[in-house]
XYZ file of C-alpha atoms in Angstrom:
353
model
C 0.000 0.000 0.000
C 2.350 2.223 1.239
C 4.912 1.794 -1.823
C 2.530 2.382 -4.431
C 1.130 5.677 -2.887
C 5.182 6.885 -3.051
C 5.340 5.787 -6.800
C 2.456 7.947 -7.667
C 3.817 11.340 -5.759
C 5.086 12.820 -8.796
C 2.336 12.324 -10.814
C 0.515 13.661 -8.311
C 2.794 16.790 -7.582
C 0.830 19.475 -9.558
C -2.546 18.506 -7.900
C -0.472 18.102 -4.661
C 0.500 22.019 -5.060
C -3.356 22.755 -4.746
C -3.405 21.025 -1.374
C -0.746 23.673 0.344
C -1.526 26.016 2.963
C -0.580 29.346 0.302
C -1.922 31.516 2.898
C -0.043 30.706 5.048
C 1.184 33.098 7.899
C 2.422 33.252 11.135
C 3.394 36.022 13.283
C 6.879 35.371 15.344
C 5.969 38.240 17.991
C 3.244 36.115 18.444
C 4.675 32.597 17.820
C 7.462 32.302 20.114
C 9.451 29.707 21.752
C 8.736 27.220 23.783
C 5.354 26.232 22.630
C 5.179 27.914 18.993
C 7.408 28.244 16.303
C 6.874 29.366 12.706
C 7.409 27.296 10.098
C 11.070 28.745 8.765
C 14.570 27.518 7.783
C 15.925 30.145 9.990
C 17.732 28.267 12.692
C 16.508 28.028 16.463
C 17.382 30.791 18.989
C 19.708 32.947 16.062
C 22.814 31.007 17.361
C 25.684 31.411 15.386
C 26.366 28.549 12.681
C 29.243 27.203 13.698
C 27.870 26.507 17.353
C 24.641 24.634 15.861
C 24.753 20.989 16.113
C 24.247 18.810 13.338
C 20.889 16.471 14.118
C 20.270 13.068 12.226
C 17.041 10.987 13.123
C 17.012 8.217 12.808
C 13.073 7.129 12.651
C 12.111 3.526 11.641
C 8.405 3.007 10.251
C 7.187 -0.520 10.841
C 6.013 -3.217 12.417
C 8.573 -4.851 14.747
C 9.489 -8.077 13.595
C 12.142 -10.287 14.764
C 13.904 -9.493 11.543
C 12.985 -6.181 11.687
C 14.529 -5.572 15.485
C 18.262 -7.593 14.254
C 18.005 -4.780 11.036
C 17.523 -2.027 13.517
C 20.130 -3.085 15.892
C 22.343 -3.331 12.274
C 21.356 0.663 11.413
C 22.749 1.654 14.993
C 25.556 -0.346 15.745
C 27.877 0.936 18.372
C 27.668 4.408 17.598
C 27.675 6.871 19.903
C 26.479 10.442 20.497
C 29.556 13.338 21.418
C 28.554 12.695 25.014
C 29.488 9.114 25.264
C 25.678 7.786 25.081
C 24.067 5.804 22.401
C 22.862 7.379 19.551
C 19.050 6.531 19.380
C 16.167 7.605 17.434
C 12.111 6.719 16.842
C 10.324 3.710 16.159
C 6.676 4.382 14.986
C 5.825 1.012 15.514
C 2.096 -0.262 14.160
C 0.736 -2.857 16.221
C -0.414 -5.423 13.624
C 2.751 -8.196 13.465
C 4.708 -7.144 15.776
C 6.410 -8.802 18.801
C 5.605 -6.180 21.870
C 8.738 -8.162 23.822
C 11.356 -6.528 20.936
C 9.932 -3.138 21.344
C 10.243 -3.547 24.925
C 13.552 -4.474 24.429
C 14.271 -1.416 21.587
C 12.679 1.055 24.444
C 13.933 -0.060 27.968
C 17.363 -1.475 26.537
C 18.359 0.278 23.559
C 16.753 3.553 24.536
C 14.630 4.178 21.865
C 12.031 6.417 21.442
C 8.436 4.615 20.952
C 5.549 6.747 18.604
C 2.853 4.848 16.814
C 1.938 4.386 13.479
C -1.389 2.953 14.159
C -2.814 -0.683 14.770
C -3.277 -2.433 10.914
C -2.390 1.161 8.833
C -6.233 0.871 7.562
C -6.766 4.593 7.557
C -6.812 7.086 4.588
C -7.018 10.625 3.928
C -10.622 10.407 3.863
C -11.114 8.492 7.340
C -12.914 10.533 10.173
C -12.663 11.243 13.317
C -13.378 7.964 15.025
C -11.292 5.681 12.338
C -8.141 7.723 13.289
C -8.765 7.787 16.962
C -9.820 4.160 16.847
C -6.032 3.708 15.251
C -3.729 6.192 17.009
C -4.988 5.821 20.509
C -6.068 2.302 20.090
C -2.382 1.688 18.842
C -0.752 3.862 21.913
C -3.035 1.354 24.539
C -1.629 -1.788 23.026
C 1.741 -0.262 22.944
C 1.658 1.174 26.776
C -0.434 -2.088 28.022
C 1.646 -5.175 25.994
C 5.181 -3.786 25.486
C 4.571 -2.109 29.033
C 5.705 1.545 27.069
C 4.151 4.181 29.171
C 1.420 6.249 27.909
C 3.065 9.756 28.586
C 6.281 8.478 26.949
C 4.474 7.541 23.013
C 4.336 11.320 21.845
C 5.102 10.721 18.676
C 2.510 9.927 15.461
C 3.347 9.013 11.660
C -0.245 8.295 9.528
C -0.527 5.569 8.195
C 0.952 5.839 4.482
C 1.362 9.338 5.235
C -2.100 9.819 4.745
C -3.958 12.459 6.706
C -6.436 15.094 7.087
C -7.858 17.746 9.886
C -9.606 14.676 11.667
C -6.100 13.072 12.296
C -4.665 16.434 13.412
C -7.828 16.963 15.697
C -6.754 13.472 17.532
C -3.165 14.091 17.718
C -4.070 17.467 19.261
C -7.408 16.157 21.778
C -4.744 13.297 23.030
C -1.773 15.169 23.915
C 0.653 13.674 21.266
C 4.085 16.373 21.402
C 4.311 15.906 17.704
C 3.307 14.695 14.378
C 5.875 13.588 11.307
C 3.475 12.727 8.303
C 4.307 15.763 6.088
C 6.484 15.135 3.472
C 9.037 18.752 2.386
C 10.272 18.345 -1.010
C 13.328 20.629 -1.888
C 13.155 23.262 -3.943
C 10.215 25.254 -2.728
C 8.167 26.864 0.252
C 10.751 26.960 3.185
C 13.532 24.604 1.488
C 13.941 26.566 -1.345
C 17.600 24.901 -1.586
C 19.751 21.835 -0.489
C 21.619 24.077 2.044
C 18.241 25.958 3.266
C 16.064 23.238 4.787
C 12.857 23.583 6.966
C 13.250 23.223 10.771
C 10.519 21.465 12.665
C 7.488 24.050 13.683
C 4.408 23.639 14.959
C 0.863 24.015 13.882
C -0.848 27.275 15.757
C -1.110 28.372 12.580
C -1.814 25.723 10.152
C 0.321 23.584 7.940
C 3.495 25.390 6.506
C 4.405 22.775 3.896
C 3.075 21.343 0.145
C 0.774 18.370 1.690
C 2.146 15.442 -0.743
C -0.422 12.136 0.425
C -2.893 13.828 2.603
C -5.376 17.168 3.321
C -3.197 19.755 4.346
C -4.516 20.798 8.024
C -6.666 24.027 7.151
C -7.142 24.568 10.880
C -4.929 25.452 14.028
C -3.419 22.738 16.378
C -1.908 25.068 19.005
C 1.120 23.264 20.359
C 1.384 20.627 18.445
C 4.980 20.690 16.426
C 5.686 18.918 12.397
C 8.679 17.073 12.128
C 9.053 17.530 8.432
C 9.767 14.135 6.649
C 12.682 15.857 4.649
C 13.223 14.409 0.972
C 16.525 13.416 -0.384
C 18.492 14.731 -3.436
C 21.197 14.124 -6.396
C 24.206 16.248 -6.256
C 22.672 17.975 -8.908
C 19.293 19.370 -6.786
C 16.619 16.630 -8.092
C 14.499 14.452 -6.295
C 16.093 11.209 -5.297
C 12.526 9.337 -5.744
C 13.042 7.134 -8.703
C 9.978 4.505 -8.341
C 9.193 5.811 -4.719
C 10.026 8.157 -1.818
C 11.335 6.349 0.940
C 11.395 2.970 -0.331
C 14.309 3.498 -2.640
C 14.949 1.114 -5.905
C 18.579 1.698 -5.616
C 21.839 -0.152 -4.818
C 24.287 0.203 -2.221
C 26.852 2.623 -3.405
C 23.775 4.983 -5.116
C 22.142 5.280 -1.554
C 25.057 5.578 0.575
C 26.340 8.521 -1.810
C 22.972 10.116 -1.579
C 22.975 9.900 2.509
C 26.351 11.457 2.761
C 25.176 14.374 0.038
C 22.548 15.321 2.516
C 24.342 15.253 5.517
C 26.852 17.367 3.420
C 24.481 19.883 2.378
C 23.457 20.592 5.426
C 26.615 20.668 7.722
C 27.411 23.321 4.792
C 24.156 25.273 5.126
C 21.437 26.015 7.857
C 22.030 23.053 9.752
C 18.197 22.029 9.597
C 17.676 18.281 10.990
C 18.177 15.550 8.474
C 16.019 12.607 8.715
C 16.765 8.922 8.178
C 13.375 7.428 7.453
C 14.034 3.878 7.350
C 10.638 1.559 6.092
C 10.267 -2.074 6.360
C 11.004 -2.357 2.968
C 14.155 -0.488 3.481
C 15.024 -2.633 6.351
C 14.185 -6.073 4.113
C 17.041 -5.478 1.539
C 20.016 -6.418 3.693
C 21.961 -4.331 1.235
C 20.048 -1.036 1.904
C 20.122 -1.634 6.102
C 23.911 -1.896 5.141
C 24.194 1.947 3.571
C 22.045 2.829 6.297
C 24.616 1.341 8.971
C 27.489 2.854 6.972
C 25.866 6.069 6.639
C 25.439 6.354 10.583
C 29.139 5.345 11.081
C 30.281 7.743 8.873
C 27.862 10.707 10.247
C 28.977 10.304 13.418
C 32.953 11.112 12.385
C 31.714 14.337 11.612
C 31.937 17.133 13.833
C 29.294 17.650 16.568
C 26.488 15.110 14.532
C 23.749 13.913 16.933
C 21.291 11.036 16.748
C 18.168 12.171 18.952
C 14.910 10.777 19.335
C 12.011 13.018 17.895
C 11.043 14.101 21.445
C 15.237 15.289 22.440
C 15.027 16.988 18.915
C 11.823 19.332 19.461
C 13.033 19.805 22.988
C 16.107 21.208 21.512
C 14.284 23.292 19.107
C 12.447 25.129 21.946
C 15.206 25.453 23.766
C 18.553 25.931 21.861
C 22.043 25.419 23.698
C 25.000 25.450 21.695
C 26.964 21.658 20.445
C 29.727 22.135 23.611
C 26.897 22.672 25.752
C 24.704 19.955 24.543
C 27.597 17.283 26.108
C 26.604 18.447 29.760
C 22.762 19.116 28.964
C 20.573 16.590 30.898
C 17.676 16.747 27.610
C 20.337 14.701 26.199
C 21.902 12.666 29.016
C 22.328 8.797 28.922
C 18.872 6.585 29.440
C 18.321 3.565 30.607
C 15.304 2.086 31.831
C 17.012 -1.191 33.165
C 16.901 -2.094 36.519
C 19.705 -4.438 37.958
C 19.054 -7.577 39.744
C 17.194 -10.680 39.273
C 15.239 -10.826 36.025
C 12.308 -9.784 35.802
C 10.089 -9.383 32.315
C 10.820 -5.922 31.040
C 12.791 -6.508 27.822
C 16.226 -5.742 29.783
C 19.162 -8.166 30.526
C 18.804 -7.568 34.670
C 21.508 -9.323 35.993
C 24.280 -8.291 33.701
C-alpha cells in the first residue's frame, strides 16, 4: 500500500500544489518559543552557525518483527552520540505483526524512542474522526499495556501511508501527542527553497506550513502541536532522489550511501536544519540497503558535533537551543536507561548483567 502511494507522488505533484496552505502566515511576535514556532529555515534561537549541532534521526516506520529488530540493531551499531551515550532515534511502531517483547527491548534497553503508526495502517485521507482515533490511541493502549511503554512516553505519530487530514490532526491534538511527522518537504520550494536551506521542525498554531504530498493539508490550528518535516533526499545535482518511490528506494548500495552522505553534506554546509533517516520495512528487508544505512550512521557520526536524537530530544532542543559544547553536559540529552539491575524480571532488559 504504502509503496505504491510513493510511486504515484510525482504524478501527483501538480494537484499536490493545490493542497498547500498558500496563505499561510504566522506572526513570530506572536509565535514564540517554547510552545510555537513558525514554520522557517531560519535556525533556532539565532545562534551562530558554527555553534549549531548537526541532528540526524534516525526514525524507523514498521512493524517490529524479529527481523525487523536484528536490522535495527544493524542501522545503529555501536555508535555513539559526542557525550558518550548511544545514539538513538524513533520507532513508529504499528501494532499489527509485531512482537511487543522486541519493542520492549528497543525502548527499555536500547533507549529508543516509541511513537505509533497505528494498529493495521487501515486509515486514509478520507477516514474521520473515530477511524483515526480508533487507530492512534487504540495503537498507543496496546503499545503502553503489551510492550509495558508508558502512555506519557508515546508522543510521537506518523499516519498511516502518510495519509492524513484535519480529523487526524484533531486526535493528535485532543490526546496530547508532542508531535506529528506525516508531512512530506520536497526541496526546492516553500521553506527549502535549496539543499543548504532546509525547513526546521514548527508547529501548527497556525496551520500547515508545507506542500501536503499524500494527505489534506490541516486548514485549521493545532496550538502546540509541532511537524517534524519528513525531509526528501536529493542528487548532487538538486533533483528528487525518488526514482519509483520516496522512501522505499529502488537503488543499490553505493547509489544510496552517496545520496545519505550528500545530505548530511548539504546541510553541515548550510542552515544546519535536521536531516532525517526514514528507514521503512522495505528499506530494512534489503540487507543491502540496512547496510548503507549502517554505513551512513558510522560515517555521520565522524563528523563534527552530529547527533542522533529521538524526535522528542530533537523538538526539545528546538524550543530550547544550547550550543553543540553545551549539549555534552545538557541533561535533555543525558544517557537513558530504563534497566533495573538484579534478578530478572520481564521488562525486555538483561537484569543481571
Amino acid at each position: 500500500m504504502r509503496a505504491k502511494v510513493f510511486s504515484l507522488l510525482l504524478l501527483l505533484f501538480s494537484a499536490a500544489l493545490a493542497n498547500v496552505a498558500t496563505d499561510y502566515q504566522c506572526d513570530p511576535s506572536k509565535c514564540v518559543a517554547p510552545n510555537c514556532r513558525c514554520a522557517s529555515s531560519n535556525t533556532p534561537g539565532g545562534l551562530d552557525l558554527a555553534t549549531v549541532p548537526q541532528f540526524v534521526w534516525i526514525a524507523f516506520d514498521a512493524p517490529i518483527t524479529q527481523d525487523n529488530y536484528k536490522a535495527i540493531l544493524t542501522v545503529l551499531g555501536a555508535t555513539k552520540n559526542p557525550n558518550g551515550c548511544a545514539a538513538t532515534g524513533t520507532v513508529f511502531a504499528s501494532t499489527q505483526y509485531s512482537n511487543f517483547w522486541l519493542i520492549e527491548r528497543l525502548a527499555n534497553s536500547n533507549g529508543l524512542e516509541i511513537g505509533t503508526a497505528g494498529m493495521d495502517r487501515s486509515t486514509s485521507k478520507t477516514s474521520d474522526y473515530a477511524a483515526f482515533s480508533q487507530q492512534i490511541t487504540g495503537g498507543r493502549k496496546a503499545l503502553s499495556s503489551l510492550a509495558g511503554i508508558p502512555k506519557s512516553s508515546i508522543k510521537g505519530n506518523r499516519a498511516a501511508g502518510l495519509l492524513y487530514n484535519n480529523n487526524m490532526f484533531q486526535v493528535v491534538k485532543d490526546n496530547g501527542f508532542l508531535y506529528d511527522c506525516s508531512i512530506l518537504e520536497p526541496i526546492g520550494q516553500g521553506f527549502s527553497p535549496s539543499v543548504n536551506q532546509q525547513i526546521w521542525p514548527y508547529t501548527l498554531d497556525y496551520g500547515a506550513g508545507q506542500v501536503c504530498w499524500t494527505g489534506e493539508c490541516p486548514s485549521k490550528a493545532y496550538p502546540g502541536v509541532w511537524e517534524i518535516p519528513m525531509w526528501g533526499y536529493n542528487n548532487q545535482d538538486g533533483s528528487a532522489f525518488y526514482q519509483d518511490n520516496v522512501f522505499d528506494p529502488v537503488a543499490t548500495y553505493d547509489q544510496l550511501l552517496t545520496m545519505l552522505k550528500n545530505q548530511l553534506t548539504w546541510r553541515l554546509e548550510g542552515n544546519k536544519a535536521p536531516m532525517g533517516l526514514f528507514l521503512s520495512e522495505h528499506w530494512l528487508s534489503n540487507s543491502e540497503y540496512v547496510r548503507a544505512a549502517a554505513d551512513f550512521v558510522t560515517w555521520a557520526a565522524t563528523n563534527t558535533n552530529v547527533w542522533f536524537p529521538t524526535g522528542e530530544q530533537l523538538i526539545k532542543w528546538v524550543q530550547s537551543p544550547v550550543t553543540a559544547s553545551a549539549m555534552k553536559t545538557d541533561t535533555r540529552f543525558a544517557c537513558s536507561s530504563s534497566c533495573p539491575k538484579g534478578s530478572e524480571v520481564c521488562d525486555g532488559c538483561d537484569n543481571n548483567n
